[in-house]
mmCIF file of C-alpha atoms in Angstrom:
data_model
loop_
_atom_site.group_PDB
_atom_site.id
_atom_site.type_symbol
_atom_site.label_atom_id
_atom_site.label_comp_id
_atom_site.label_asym_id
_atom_site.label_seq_id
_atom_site.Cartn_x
_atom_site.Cartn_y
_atom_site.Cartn_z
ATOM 1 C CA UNK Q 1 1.552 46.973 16.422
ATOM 2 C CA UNK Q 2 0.192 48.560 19.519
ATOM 3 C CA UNK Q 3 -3.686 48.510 19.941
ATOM 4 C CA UNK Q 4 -5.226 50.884 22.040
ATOM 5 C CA UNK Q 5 -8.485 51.201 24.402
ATOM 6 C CA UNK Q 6 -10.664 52.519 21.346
ATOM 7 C CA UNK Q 7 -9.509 49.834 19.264
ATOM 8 C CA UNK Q 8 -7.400 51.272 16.969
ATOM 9 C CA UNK Q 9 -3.845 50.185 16.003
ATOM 10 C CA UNK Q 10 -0.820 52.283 15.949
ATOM 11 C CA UNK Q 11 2.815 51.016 14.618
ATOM 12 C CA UNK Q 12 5.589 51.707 17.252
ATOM 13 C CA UNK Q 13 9.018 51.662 16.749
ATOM 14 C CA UNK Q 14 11.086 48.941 18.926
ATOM 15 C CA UNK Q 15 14.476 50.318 17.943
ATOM 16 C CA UNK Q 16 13.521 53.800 19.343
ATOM 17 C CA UNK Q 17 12.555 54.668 22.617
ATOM 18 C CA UNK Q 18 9.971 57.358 21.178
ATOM 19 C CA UNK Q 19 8.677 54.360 19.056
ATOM 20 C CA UNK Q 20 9.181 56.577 16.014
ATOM 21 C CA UNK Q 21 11.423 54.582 13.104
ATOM 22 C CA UNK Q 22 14.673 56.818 11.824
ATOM 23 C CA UNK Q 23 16.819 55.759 8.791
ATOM 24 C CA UNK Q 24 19.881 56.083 11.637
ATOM 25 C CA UNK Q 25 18.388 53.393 14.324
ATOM 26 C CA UNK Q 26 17.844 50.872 11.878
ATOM 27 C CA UNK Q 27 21.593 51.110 10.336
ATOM 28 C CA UNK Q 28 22.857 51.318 13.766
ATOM 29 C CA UNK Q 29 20.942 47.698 14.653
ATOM 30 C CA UNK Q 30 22.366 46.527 11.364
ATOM 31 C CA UNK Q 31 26.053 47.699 11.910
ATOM 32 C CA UNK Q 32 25.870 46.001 15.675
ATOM 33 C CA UNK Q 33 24.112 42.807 15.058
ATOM 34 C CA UNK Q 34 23.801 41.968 11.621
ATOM 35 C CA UNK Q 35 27.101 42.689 9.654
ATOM 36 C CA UNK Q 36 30.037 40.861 10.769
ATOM 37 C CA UNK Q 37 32.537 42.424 12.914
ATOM 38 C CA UNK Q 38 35.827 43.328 11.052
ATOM 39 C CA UNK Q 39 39.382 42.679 13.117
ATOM 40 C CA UNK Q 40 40.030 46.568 12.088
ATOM 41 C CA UNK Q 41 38.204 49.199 12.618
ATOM 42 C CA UNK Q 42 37.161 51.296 9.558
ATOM 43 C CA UNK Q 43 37.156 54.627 8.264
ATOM 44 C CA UNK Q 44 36.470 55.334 5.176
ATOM 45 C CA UNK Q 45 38.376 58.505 3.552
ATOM 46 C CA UNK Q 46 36.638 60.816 1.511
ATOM 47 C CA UNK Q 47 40.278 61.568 -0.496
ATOM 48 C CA UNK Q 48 39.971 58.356 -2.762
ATOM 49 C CA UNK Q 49 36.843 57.217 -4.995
ATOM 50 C CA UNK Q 50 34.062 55.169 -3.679
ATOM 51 C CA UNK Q 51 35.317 51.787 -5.583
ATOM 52 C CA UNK Q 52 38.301 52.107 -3.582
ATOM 53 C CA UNK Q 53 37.007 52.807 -0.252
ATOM 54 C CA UNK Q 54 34.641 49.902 -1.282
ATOM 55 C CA UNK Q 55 36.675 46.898 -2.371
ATOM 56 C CA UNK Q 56 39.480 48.333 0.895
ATOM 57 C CA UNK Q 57 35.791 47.483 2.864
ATOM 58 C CA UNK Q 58 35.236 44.168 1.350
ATOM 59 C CA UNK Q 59 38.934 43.362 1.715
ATOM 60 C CA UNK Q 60 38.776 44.184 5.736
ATOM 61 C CA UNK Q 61 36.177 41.923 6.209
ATOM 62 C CA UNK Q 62 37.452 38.760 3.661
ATOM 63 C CA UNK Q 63 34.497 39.521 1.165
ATOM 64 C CA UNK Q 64 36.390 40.113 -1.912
ATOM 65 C CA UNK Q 65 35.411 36.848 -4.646
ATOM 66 C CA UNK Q 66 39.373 35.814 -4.206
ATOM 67 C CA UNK Q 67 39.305 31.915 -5.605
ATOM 68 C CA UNK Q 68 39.587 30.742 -1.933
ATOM 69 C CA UNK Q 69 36.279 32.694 -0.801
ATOM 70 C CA UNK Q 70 34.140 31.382 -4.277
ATOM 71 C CA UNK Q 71 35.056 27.764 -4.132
ATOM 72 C CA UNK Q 72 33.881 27.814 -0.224
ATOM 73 C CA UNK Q 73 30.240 28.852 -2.265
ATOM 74 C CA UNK Q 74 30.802 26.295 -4.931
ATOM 75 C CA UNK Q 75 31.720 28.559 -7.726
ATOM 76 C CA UNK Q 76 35.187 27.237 -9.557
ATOM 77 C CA UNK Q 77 37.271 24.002 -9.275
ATOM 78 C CA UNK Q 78 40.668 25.642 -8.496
ATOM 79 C CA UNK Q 79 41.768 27.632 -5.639
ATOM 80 C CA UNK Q 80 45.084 28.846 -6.982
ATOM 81 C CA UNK Q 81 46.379 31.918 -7.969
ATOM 82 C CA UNK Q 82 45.578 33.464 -11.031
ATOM 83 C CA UNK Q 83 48.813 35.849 -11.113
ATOM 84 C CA UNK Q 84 51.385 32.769 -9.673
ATOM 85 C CA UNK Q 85 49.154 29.489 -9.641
ATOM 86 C CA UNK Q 86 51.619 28.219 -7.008
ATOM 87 C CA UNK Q 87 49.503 29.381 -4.053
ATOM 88 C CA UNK Q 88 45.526 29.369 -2.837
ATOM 89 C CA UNK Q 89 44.382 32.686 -3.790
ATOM 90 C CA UNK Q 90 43.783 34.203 -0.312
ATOM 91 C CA UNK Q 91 43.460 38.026 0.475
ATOM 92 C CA UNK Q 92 46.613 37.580 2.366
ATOM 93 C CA UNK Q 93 48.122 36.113 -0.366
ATOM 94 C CA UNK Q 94 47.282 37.971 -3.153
ATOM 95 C CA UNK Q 95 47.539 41.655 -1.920
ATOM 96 C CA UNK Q 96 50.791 40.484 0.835
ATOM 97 C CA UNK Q 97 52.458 37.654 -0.524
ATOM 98 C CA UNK Q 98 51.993 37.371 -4.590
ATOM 99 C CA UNK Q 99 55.033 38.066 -6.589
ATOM 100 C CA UNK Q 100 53.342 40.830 -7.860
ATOM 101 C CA UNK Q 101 52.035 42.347 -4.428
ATOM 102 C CA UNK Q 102 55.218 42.103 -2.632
ATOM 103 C CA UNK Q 103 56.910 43.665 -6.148
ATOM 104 C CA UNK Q 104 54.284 46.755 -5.595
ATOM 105 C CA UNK Q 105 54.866 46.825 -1.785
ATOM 106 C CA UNK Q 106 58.625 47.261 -2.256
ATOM 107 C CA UNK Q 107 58.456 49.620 -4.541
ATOM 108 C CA UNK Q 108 55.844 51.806 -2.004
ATOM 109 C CA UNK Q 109 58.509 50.850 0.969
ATOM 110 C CA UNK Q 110 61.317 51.940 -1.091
ATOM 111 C CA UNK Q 111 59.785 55.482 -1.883
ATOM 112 C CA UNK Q 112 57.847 55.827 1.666
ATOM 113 C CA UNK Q 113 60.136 55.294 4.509
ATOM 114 C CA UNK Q 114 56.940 54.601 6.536
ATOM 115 C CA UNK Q 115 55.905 51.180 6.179
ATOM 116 C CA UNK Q 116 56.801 48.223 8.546
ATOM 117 C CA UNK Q 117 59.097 45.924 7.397
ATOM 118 C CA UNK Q 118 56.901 42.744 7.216
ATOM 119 C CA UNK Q 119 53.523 42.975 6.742
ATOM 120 C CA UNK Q 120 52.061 40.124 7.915
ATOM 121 C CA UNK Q 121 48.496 40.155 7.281
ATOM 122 C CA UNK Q 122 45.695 42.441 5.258
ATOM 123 C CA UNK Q 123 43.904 42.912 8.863
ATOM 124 C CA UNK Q 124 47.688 44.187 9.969
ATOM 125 C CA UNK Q 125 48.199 46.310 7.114
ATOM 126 C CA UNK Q 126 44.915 48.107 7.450
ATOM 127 C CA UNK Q 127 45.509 48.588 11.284
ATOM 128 C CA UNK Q 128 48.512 49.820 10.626
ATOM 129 C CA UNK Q 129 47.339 52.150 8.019
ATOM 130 C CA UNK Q 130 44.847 53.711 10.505
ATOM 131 C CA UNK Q 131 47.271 54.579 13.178
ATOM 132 C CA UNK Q 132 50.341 56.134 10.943
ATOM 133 C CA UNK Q 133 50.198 59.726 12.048
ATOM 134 C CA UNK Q 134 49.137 61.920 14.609
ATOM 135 C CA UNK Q 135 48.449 64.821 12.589
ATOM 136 C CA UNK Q 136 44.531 64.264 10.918
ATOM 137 C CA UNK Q 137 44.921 65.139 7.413
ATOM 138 C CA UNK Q 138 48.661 63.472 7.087
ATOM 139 C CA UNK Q 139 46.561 60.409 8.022
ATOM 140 C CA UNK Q 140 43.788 60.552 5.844
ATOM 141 C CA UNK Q 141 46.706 61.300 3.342
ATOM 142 C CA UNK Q 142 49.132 58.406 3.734
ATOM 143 C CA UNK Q 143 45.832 56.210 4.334
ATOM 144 C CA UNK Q 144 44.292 57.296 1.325
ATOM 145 C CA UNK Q 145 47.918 56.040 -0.423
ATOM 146 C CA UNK Q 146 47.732 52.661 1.301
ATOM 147 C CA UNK Q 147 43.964 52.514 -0.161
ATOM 148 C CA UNK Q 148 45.482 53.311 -3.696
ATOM 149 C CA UNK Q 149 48.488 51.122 -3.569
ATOM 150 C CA UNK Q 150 45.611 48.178 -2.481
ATOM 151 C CA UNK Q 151 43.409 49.160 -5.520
ATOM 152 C CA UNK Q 152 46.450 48.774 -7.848
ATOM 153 C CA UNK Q 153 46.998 45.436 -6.884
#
C-alpha cells in the first residue's frame, strides 16, 4: 500500500515495474521461487489428454502418491510394491524397473528402434524424450508416445 501526499492509499504492484498486478507476473514468481525445480525441463504436448500431461508432470518432479512418497507423509505401513512386493515402490522403480514396466518398455523398444538401451532413471527417460528429434512435430509425436506408454503403466 502506497499512501500519498493527500492521504489517500493506492495498492501497487511489487511484481511489476508499472505496479499494476497481471495473472502472468504472479505465475512467473510462482514457477521461479515457489514450485520446486524439476531435473528436466518440461513441455507439455497438446497431442495427449490433460491427465496424461498431468501425472507425466507429477512424475518429473517425484509427486506421484507411489508407496515410497506416502509413507514419507505418514500415510501406509508398507513401502513395497503393489505389482511385485519385492521392491520399495519408487517412481524409478515402478515405471523403469517393475516386471511389468520393463515388460511394457520392451515391447515399445522392440517396435520403436528409438529408445536407449538402458533407461536408467524417470528424470533420464523424460530428458531423453525431449531431445529425440530434430524435426518439431516428429517430437511432439514420439514424445506424446513416451507420455502414453508412461500413462499405461
Amino acid at each position: 500500500i502506497e499512501t500519498q501526499s493527500n492521504q489517500q492509499s493506492s495498492w501497487s504492484w511489487s511484481l511489476e515495474s508499472s505496479g499494476v498486478y497481471t495473472v502472468s507476473s504472479l505465475r512467473f514468481h510462482i514457477d521461479n521461487s515457489i514450485l520446486p525445480k524439476s531435473p528436466v525441463e518440461w513441455d507439455w504436448n497438446n497431442l495427449v489428454p490433460r491427465k496424461v500431461n498431468i501425472m507425466s508432470w507429477r512424475l518429473a518432479h517425484n509427486r506421484l502418491p507411489t508407496r515410497e512418497n506416502l509413507l514419507k507423509r505418514g500415510i501406509g505401513n508398507s513401502n513395497m510394491c503393489v505389482l511385485c512386493n519385492q521392491v520399495t515402490e519408487s517412481a524409478n522403480h515402478l515405471f523403469l524397473s517393475c516386471s511389468i514396466s520393463t515388460e511394457v518398455w520392451s515391447n515399445l523398444k522392440f517396435w520403436w528402434y528409438l529408445l536407449p538401451n538402458s533407461l536408467v532413471s524417470v528424470p533420464n527417460l523424460l530428458f531423453w524424450k525431449n531431445n529425440v528429434s530434430n524435426n518439431n512435430r516428429l517430437t511432439q509425436i514420439q514424445s506424446a508416445i513416451m507420455l502414453v506408454y508412461l500413462w499405461i503403466i
